[in-house]
GROMACS .gro file of C-alpha atoms in nm:
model
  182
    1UNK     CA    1   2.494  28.081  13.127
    2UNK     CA    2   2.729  27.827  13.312
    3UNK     CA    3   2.444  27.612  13.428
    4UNK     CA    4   2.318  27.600  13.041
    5UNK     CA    5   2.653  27.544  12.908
    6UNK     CA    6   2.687  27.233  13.179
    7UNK     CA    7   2.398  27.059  13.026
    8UNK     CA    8   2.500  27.110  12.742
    9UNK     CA    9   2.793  26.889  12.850
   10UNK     CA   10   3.099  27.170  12.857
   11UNK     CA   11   3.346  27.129  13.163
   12UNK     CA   12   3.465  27.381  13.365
   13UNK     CA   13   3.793  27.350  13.277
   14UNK     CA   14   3.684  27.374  12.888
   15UNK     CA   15   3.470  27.727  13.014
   16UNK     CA   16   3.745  27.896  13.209
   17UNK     CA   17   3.954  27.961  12.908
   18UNK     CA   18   3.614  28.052  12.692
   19UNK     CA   19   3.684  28.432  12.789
   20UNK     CA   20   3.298  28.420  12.911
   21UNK     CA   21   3.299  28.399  13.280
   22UNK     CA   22   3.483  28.630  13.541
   23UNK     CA   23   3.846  28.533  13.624
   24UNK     CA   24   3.785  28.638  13.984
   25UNK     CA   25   3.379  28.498  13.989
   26UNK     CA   26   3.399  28.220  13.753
   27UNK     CA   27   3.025  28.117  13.814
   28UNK     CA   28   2.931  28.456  13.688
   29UNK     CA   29   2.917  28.549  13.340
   30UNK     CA   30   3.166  28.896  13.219
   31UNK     CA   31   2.926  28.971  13.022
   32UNK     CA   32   2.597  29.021  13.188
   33UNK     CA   33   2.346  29.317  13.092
   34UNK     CA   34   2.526  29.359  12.808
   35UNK     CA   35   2.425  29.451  12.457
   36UNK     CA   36   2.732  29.193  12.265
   37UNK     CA   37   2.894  29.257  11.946
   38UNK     CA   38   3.106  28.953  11.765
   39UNK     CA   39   3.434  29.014  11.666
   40UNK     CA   40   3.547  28.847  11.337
   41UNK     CA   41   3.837  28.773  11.208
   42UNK     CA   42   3.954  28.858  10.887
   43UNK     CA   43   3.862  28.521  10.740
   44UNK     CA   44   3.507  28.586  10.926
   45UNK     CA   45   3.510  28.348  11.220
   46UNK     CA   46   3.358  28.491  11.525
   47UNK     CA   47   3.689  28.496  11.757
   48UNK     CA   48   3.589  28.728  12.053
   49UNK     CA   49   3.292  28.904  12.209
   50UNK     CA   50   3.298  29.298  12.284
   51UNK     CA   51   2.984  29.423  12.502
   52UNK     CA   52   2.885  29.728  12.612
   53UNK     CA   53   2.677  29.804  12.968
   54UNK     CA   54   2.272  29.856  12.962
   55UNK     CA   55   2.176  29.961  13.269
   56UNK     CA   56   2.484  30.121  13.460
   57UNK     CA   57   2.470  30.057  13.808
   58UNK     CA   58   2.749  30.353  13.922
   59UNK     CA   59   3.008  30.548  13.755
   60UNK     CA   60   3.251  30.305  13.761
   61UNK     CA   61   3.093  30.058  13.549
   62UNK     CA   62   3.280  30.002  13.252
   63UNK     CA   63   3.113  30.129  12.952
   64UNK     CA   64   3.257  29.814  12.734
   65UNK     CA   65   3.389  29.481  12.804
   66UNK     CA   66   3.590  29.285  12.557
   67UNK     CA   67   3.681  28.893  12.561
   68UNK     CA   68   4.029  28.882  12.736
   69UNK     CA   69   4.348  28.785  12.509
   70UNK     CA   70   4.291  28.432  12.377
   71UNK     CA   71   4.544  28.225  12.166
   72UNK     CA   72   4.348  28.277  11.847
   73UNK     CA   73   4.223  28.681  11.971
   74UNK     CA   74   4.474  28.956  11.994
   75UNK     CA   75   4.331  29.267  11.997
   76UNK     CA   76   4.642  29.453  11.863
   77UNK     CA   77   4.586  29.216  11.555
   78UNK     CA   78   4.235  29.248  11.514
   79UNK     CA   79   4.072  29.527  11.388
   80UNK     CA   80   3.631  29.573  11.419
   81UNK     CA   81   3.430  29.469  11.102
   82UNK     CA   82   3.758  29.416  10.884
   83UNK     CA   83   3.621  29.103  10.759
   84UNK     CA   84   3.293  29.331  10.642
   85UNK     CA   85   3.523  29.640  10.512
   86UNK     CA   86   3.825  29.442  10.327
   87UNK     CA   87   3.680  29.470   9.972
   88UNK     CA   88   3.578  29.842   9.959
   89UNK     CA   89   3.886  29.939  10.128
   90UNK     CA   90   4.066  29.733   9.853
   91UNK     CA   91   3.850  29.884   9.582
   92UNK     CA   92   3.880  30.258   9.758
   93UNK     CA   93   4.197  30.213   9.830
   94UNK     CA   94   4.126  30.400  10.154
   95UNK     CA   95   3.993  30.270  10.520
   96UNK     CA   96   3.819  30.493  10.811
   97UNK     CA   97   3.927  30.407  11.122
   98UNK     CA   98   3.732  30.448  11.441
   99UNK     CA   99   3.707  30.400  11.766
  100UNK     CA  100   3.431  30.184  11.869
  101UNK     CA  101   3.168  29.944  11.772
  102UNK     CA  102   2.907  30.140  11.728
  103UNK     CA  103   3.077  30.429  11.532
  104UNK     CA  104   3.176  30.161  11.311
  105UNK     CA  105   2.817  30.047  11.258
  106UNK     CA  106   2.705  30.396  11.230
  107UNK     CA  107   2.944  30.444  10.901
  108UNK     CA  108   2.825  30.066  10.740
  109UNK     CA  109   2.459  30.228  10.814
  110UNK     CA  110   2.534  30.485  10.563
  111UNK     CA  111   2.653  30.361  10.337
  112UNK     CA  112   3.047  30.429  10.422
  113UNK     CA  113   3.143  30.023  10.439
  114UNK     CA  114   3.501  30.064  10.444
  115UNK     CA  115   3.517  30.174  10.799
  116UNK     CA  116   3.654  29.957  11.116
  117UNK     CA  117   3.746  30.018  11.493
  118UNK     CA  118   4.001  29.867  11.719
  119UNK     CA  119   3.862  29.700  11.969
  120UNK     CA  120   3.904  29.844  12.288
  121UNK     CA  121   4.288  29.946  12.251
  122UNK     CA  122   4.505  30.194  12.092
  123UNK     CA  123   4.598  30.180  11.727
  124UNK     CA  124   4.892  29.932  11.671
  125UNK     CA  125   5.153  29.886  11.397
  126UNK     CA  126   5.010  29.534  11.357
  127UNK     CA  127   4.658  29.721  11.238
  128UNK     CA  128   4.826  29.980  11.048
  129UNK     CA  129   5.044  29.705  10.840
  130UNK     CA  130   4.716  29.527  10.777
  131UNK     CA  131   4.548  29.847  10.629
  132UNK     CA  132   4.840  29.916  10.433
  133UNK     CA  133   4.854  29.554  10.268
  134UNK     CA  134   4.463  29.609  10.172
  135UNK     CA  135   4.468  29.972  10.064
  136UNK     CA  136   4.794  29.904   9.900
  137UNK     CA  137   4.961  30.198  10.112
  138UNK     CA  138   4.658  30.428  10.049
  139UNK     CA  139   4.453  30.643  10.250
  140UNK     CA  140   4.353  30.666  10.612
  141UNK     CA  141   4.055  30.888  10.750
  142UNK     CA  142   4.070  30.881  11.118
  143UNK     CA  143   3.771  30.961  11.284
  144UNK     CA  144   3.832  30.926  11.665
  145UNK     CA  145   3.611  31.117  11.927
  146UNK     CA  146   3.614  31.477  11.967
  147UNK     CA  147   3.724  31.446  12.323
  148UNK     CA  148   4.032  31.475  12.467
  149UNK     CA  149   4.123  31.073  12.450
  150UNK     CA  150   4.010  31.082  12.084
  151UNK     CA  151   4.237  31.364  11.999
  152UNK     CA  152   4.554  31.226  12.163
  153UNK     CA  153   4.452  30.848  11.995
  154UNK     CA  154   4.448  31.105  11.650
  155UNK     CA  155   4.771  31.241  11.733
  156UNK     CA  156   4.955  30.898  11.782
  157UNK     CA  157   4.768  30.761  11.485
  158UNK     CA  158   4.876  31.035  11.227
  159UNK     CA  159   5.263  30.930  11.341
  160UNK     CA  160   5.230  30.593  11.352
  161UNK     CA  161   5.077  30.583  10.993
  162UNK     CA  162   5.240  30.819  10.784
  163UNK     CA  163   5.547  30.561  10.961
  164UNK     CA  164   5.417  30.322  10.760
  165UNK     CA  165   5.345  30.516  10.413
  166UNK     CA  166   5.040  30.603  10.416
  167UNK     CA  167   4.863  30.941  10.342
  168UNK     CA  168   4.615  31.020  10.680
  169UNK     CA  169   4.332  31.255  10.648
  170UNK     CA  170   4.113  31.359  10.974
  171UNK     CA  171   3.738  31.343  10.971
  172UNK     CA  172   3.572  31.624  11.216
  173UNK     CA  173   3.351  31.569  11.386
  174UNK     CA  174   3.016  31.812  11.414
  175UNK     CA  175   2.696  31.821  11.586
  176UNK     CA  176   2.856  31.548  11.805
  177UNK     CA  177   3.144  31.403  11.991
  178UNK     CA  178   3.169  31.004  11.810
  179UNK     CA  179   3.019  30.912  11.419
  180UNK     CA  180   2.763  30.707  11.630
  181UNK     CA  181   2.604  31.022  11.791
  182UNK     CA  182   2.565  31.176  11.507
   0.00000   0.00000   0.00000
């Protein structure tokens, strides 16, 4: 990737603060053997990259990689497909929030298009206050992963939104543990 992005006349200096090469191996690209999903902003502009691993080498692997904070990508702003799910959650008055990328592609799939996912972090106030501004203080369906992580990410959620005014209903989960399995 570096070599192609040199001919095509971008410095190194200009590439280290792309968020596409390893701070620690900068020749190396952070997201190699990766399947990547854009992140948009809510205006639509692709802002940040999220990718998650093909062919794990060992158990320590990390399962997804997302583009490092960059001054226009903050991940506690940011919320997964918002840009996709803004009108039907203003319509519905109502947003379902998940957990990853591919749970949130699994709802658009069928037909459930007001669904997002933070990427890669918790929940923030900054996401909530953006829901509640588009839903007009509606509804939120949280549909985390049955696991433990998913439950305690439910648990903060349902405290930090009804906070903020809105109503929160939970979505269980059967048959298996994330929207995207199933």
């Amino acid at each position: 990737l570096k070599n192609f992005l040199h001919k095509k006349n971008f410095s190194d200096e200009f590439l280290s603060k792309t968020g596409l090469f390893s701070q620690n191996y900068p020749d190396i690209s952070f997201f190699s053997d990766r399947l990547m999903f854009p992140i948009f902003d809510r205006r639509g502009q692709c802002v940040a990259m999220g990718g998650r691993i093909l062919h794990p080498q060992s158990e320590k692997d990390s399962k997804y990689l997302n583009s490092r904070e960059l001054p226009h990508y903050s991940k506690k702003n940011i919320l997964y497909a918002f840009n996709f799910a803004k009108e039907k959650m203003r319509l519905e008055k109502a947003a379902v929030i998940c957990e990853g990328y591919m749970d949130c592609i699994a709802y658009h799939q069928c037909g459930i298009t007001n669904a997002v996912a933070t990427c890669g972090t918790a929940l923030t106030e900054e996401h909530v206050k953006l829901i509640a501004r588009t839903t007009e203080n509606g509804t939120v369906y949280l549909s985390f992963d049955s696991d433990g992580a998913g439950q305690a990410a439910t648990k903060k959620s349902i405290l930090l939104c009804r906070k903020l005014g809105l109503t929160v209903r939970i979505v269980r989960l059967t048959g298996g543990k994330d929207p995207a399995e199933i």
